[in-house]
Amino acid sequence: MKALKRLLFEVHRWLGIVLALFIFFWFVTGLVIMYTTPAAQSRSQRLAHAETLAPEAGWLSLGEAWDRSVGQRKAAKAHGPRAVGNAPAETSADRLTAGEPGIADARLVRSGGEPLWLIEDDHGHYFALSAIDGSLHDISVGQALKIAQNWTGGASDVMHLETVEKTVMIRNQDALSPFHHIAIDNDAGEELYISARTGEVLHASTRVDRAFYWAGNWLHLLKPLDSMGLGHIRHDVQLWLGLSATIATLTGLIIGWLRWRPGFGGKPTYSQGRTQPYREFWFKWHFWSGLIGGAVVLFWAISGFIDTNPGQWFSPANPSREELVRYSGGKVPVAMRDWRPVPIDGGSDIVELGWRSLGDEAVLLSYTRDGQRQPQSATNTAPQFSQASLVAGVQRLAGDTRLERLSILTDYDSYYYPRHHQGLVEKPLPVLLVTLADDAGTRLYLDPRDGRLLAKLDRSRRVFRWLYSGLHHWDFGWLYHRPIWDAWMLTWVAFGSVLGASSLVVGWRRLRQTFRIKRKTGRKVQVASEAAG
């Protein structure tokens, strides 16, 4: 027992010394992240800054634009996003449903003053096709500057800084690269990153936003490793640091409870009635911040470790591309292919028209600048997808697995809910919840309006939701309502910051003491040797 206790102290001491700086800046940067507006542009933000669409007679249908661009799209996929060239177009309408990927999503927008079909195919490739002649557009620097001008309302000058293939400012958007980096000449020092594939503004930040990003996300997620060319090891570093922090916190909690003497039941306390053994300022703060806040710190450490999905314990967060194709049916209905844009009465605030399909059924929706979406009349379309069409899509996805239960959710639940910076545009309601009768108890959340598969969660992903997001973000029940959430988070972040700061001081003193003893011991040996000589 004595040996185990000694091991407990040594493990906590030396892990604490190694991790003290990481733990301190994780809490400080976490606090910054809590109150930083995401620079990645949400769907509602893009709509708010979009250009008025104002469709005109004579614009090409989706099928015509897709058909005319076959050669250019093949060249672009073979040689990269900038290789659009002047490849000859093929005109066989059968190309829409055979011999090449289908259309997963199609939106008609006006970008830089030009009407474009923005299309995502079944393989995850993105294309911007002219609604005038069907040519494949590679968004030029000049067009990007026009898009940036529109974003600002034309009130400020804009300047192109660079075009890059990758940037730490944008995550999980490689399919939309390269990115035009645009500076806006205003007091806020705003900058944009615009996709050269589609012309969409993916990132918008002020000077203050970027300062918070570098002081928050960049450090918290160990992004300096990417800047040093070590991005390939960042996941492993996060995993081992998270595991080590968990062990250090757990051993510290155990030590704290072992050394706490509250004097209950007449049991002895430390000298002068102290309930803890330390007299020195920083040691006392370390003890009490760890004893009081250590459990929540442990939850944060464990959930940070879980976020790395060690050993792939948990299923993927999103449906695979192949699953999405099975769900949609991989078809392009005739109504979707042949519809031609027409002027819309009273459509001055409409900024986008979007097509979605499930099997043989298609829906055309308009989107306004404030995020509202309304069905548009077109031949052989419906205002929204029927339940039969949605169920058929789920059955294609599930294969032979039986559908156990269907229900309509008019409010959020523990697995489908918005973050604090999201709204109905990002997390629409109502949704259709489908539960499969498989061993994993898979749940599917579907949007009846546009047919999107919003979320797919099996049992392991639901466990992940609680072990990571529940313990890291505390995003459940009444606790997630503000200002209750703010008070909760600020309280425990304060304890964690004190624990981290005191760990730095205590650890530094331990290192100085250790190496001072070694130096003194070495000098004594040297003196003794000289005396013997």
Short mmCIF file of C-alpha atoms in Angstrom, two decimals, residues 184-370:
data_model
loop_
_atom_site.label_atom_id
_atom_site.label_comp_id
_atom_site.label_asym_id
_atom_site.label_seq_id
_atom_site.Cartn_x
_atom_site.Cartn_y
_atom_site.Cartn_z
CA ILE A 184 -11.57 45.00 -46.81
CA ASP A 185 -10.44 48.54 -46.16
CA ASN A 186 -12.59 49.45 -43.16
CA ASP A 187 -12.05 50.32 -39.52
CA ALA A 188 -12.62 46.72 -38.41
CA GLY A 189 -9.88 45.36 -40.68
CA GLU A 190 -12.22 42.71 -42.09
CA GLU A 191 -10.88 39.85 -44.22
CA LEU A 192 -12.67 37.21 -46.29
CA TYR A 193 -11.79 33.81 -47.73
CA ILE A 194 -13.78 33.07 -50.89
CA SER A 195 -13.93 29.68 -52.60
CA ALA A 196 -12.46 29.73 -56.10
CA ARG A 197 -14.75 26.78 -56.89
CA THR A 198 -18.14 28.27 -56.03
CA GLY A 199 -17.61 31.92 -55.04
CA GLU A 200 -19.01 31.32 -51.56
CA VAL A 201 -17.64 33.33 -48.64
CA LEU A 202 -16.42 30.65 -46.25
CA HIS A 203 -14.70 32.87 -43.68
CA ALA A 204 -15.21 36.45 -42.60
CA SER A 205 -13.37 38.00 -39.68
CA THR A 206 -12.47 41.36 -38.23
CA ARG A 207 -9.10 42.21 -36.72
CA VAL A 208 -10.53 41.45 -33.27
CA ASP A 209 -12.02 38.14 -34.46
CA ARG A 210 -8.62 37.02 -35.76
CA ALA A 211 -6.91 38.01 -32.52
CA PHE A 212 -9.40 35.88 -30.61
CA TYR A 213 -8.90 33.03 -33.10
CA TRP A 214 -5.13 32.99 -32.61
CA ALA A 215 -5.53 33.28 -28.84
CA GLY A 216 -8.29 30.68 -28.78
CA ASN A 217 -8.86 27.98 -31.39
CA TRP A 218 -5.35 28.10 -32.83
CA LEU A 219 -3.72 27.31 -29.50
CA HIS A 220 -6.50 25.17 -28.01
CA LEU A 221 -6.45 22.75 -30.96
CA LEU A 222 -2.62 22.74 -31.19
CA LYS A 223 -2.70 24.34 -34.63
CA PRO A 224 0.92 25.58 -34.27
CA LEU A 225 1.88 22.01 -35.22
CA ASP A 226 0.23 22.55 -38.61
CA SER A 227 2.16 25.79 -39.07
CA MET A 228 5.38 23.89 -38.28
CA GLY A 229 4.63 21.21 -40.88
CA LEU A 230 3.73 18.66 -38.19
CA GLY A 231 -0.01 18.55 -38.80
CA HIS A 232 0.16 14.80 -39.46
CA ILE A 233 1.01 14.15 -35.80
CA ARG A 234 -1.43 16.64 -34.26
CA HIS A 235 -4.15 14.05 -33.69
CA ASP A 236 -1.73 11.71 -31.90
CA VAL A 237 -0.36 14.57 -29.80
CA GLN A 238 -3.89 15.57 -28.78
CA LEU A 239 -4.71 11.96 -27.93
CA TRP A 240 -1.72 11.40 -25.66
CA LEU A 241 -1.96 14.82 -24.04
CA GLY A 242 -5.65 14.20 -23.33
CA LEU A 243 -4.92 10.79 -21.82
CA SER A 244 -2.04 12.17 -19.73
CA ALA A 245 -4.17 15.08 -18.51
CA THR A 246 -6.88 12.60 -17.49
CA ILE A 247 -4.41 10.52 -15.49
CA ALA A 248 -2.82 13.61 -13.88
CA THR A 249 -6.22 15.00 -12.87
CA LEU A 250 -7.52 11.68 -11.56
CA THR A 251 -4.43 11.03 -9.44
CA GLY A 252 -4.60 14.60 -8.14
CA LEU A 253 -8.22 14.12 -7.09
CA ILE A 254 -7.36 10.92 -5.25
CA ILE A 255 -4.44 12.61 -3.47
CA GLY A 256 -6.63 15.56 -2.56
CA TRP A 257 -9.25 13.36 -0.93
CA LEU A 258 -6.57 11.35 0.87
CA ARG A 259 -4.95 14.48 2.30
CA TRP A 260 -8.11 16.38 3.16
CA ARG A 261 -8.85 16.28 6.90
CA PRO A 262 -12.10 18.12 7.57
CA GLY A 263 -12.18 16.99 11.19
CA PHE A 264 -15.54 15.26 10.90
CA GLY A 265 -16.48 13.00 13.81
CA GLY A 266 -13.70 14.36 15.99
CA LYS A 267 -10.96 13.06 13.71
CA PRO A 268 -7.65 14.98 13.88
CA THR A 269 -6.84 17.82 11.54
CA TYR A 270 -3.44 19.28 10.67
CA SER A 271 -1.67 21.71 13.00
CA GLN A 272 -3.51 24.92 13.84
CA GLY A 273 -6.76 23.26 12.77
CA ARG A 274 -5.89 23.30 9.09
CA THR A 275 -7.86 20.82 6.94
CA GLN A 276 -5.08 20.57 4.34
CA PRO A 277 -1.33 20.07 4.84
CA TYR A 278 0.06 23.13 3.05
CA ARG A 279 1.08 26.51 4.46
CA GLU A 280 2.50 28.16 1.35
CA PHE A 281 0.14 30.29 -0.79
CA TRP A 282 0.42 28.54 -4.16
CA PHE A 283 0.28 25.04 -2.68
CA LYS A 284 -2.91 25.91 -0.80
CA TRP A 285 -4.51 27.33 -3.95
CA HIS A 286 -3.47 24.25 -5.89
CA PHE A 287 -4.98 21.97 -3.26
CA TRP A 288 -8.33 23.73 -2.95
CA SER A 289 -8.84 24.46 -6.66
CA GLY A 290 -8.09 20.80 -7.38
CA LEU A 291 -10.28 19.45 -4.60
CA ILE A 292 -13.27 21.66 -5.47
CA GLY A 293 -12.95 21.92 -9.23
CA GLY A 294 -11.02 18.74 -9.93
CA ALA A 295 -14.08 16.64 -10.85
CA VAL A 296 -15.14 19.08 -13.60
CA VAL A 297 -11.53 19.41 -14.76
CA LEU A 298 -11.42 15.62 -14.96
CA PHE A 299 -14.58 15.63 -17.10
CA TRP A 300 -12.97 18.17 -19.44
CA ALA A 301 -9.77 16.11 -19.67
CA ILE A 302 -11.65 12.85 -20.35
CA SER A 303 -13.92 14.46 -22.94
CA GLY A 304 -10.93 16.06 -24.69
CA PHE A 305 -9.36 12.62 -24.89
CA ILE A 306 -12.64 11.10 -26.15
CA ASP A 307 -12.83 13.77 -28.88
CA THR A 308 -9.81 12.17 -30.57
CA ASN A 309 -11.88 8.95 -30.97
CA PRO A 310 -9.08 6.70 -29.66
CA GLY A 311 -8.93 3.36 -31.43
CA GLN A 312 -11.94 4.41 -33.52
CA TRP A 313 -14.22 3.37 -30.65
CA PHE A 314 -17.06 5.49 -32.01
CA SER A 315 -18.73 5.48 -35.40
CA PRO A 316 -18.18 8.39 -37.85
CA ALA A 317 -19.94 11.65 -37.07
CA ASN A 318 -21.58 11.98 -40.50
CA PRO A 319 -23.11 9.63 -43.06
CA SER A 320 -20.68 8.48 -45.72
CA ARG A 321 -20.92 9.71 -49.29
CA GLU A 322 -22.08 6.25 -50.40
CA GLU A 323 -24.86 6.28 -47.76
CA LEU A 324 -26.06 9.69 -48.91
CA VAL A 325 -26.24 8.51 -52.51
CA ARG A 326 -28.23 5.43 -51.48
CA TYR A 327 -30.60 7.59 -49.48
CA SER A 328 -31.22 10.07 -52.31
CA GLY A 329 -31.54 7.37 -54.95
CA GLY A 330 -28.87 8.90 -57.20
CA LYS A 331 -31.45 10.13 -59.74
CA VAL A 332 -32.15 13.47 -61.34
CA PRO A 333 -35.94 13.73 -61.84
CA VAL A 334 -37.16 15.20 -65.10
CA ALA A 335 -38.83 18.10 -63.30
CA MET A 336 -35.51 19.05 -61.71
CA ARG A 337 -33.54 18.63 -64.92
CA ASP A 338 -35.81 20.52 -67.30
CA TRP A 339 -37.13 23.42 -65.21
CA ARG A 340 -36.13 26.81 -66.62
CA PRO A 341 -35.68 29.85 -64.37
CA VAL A 342 -38.42 32.47 -64.70
CA PRO A 343 -38.91 35.91 -63.14
CA ILE A 344 -40.45 35.74 -59.67
CA ASP A 345 -43.11 38.25 -58.66
CA GLY A 346 -42.23 40.08 -55.46
CA GLY A 347 -38.92 38.24 -55.31
CA SER A 348 -36.68 41.21 -54.53
CA ASP A 349 -35.51 39.52 -51.33
CA ILE A 350 -35.02 36.05 -52.83
CA VAL A 351 -31.31 35.26 -53.03
CA GLU A 352 -31.31 31.57 -53.95
CA LEU A 353 -33.37 28.82 -55.59
CA GLY A 354 -32.50 25.29 -54.56
CA TRP A 355 -33.40 21.89 -55.98
CA ARG A 356 -33.47 18.70 -53.93
CA SER A 357 -34.53 15.21 -54.98
CA LEU A 358 -35.39 11.88 -53.39
CA GLY A 359 -35.92 9.05 -55.80
CA ASP A 360 -38.35 10.33 -58.46
CA GLU A 361 -39.64 13.20 -56.33
CA ALA A 362 -38.22 16.73 -56.49
CA VAL A 363 -38.77 19.95 -54.53
CA LEU A 364 -37.87 23.51 -55.54
CA LEU A 365 -37.37 25.99 -52.68
CA SER A 366 -36.62 29.70 -52.61
CA TYR A 367 -34.43 31.23 -49.89
CA THR A 368 -34.67 34.84 -48.75
CA ARG A 369 -32.01 37.00 -47.22
CA ASP A 370 -33.42 36.50 -43.72
#
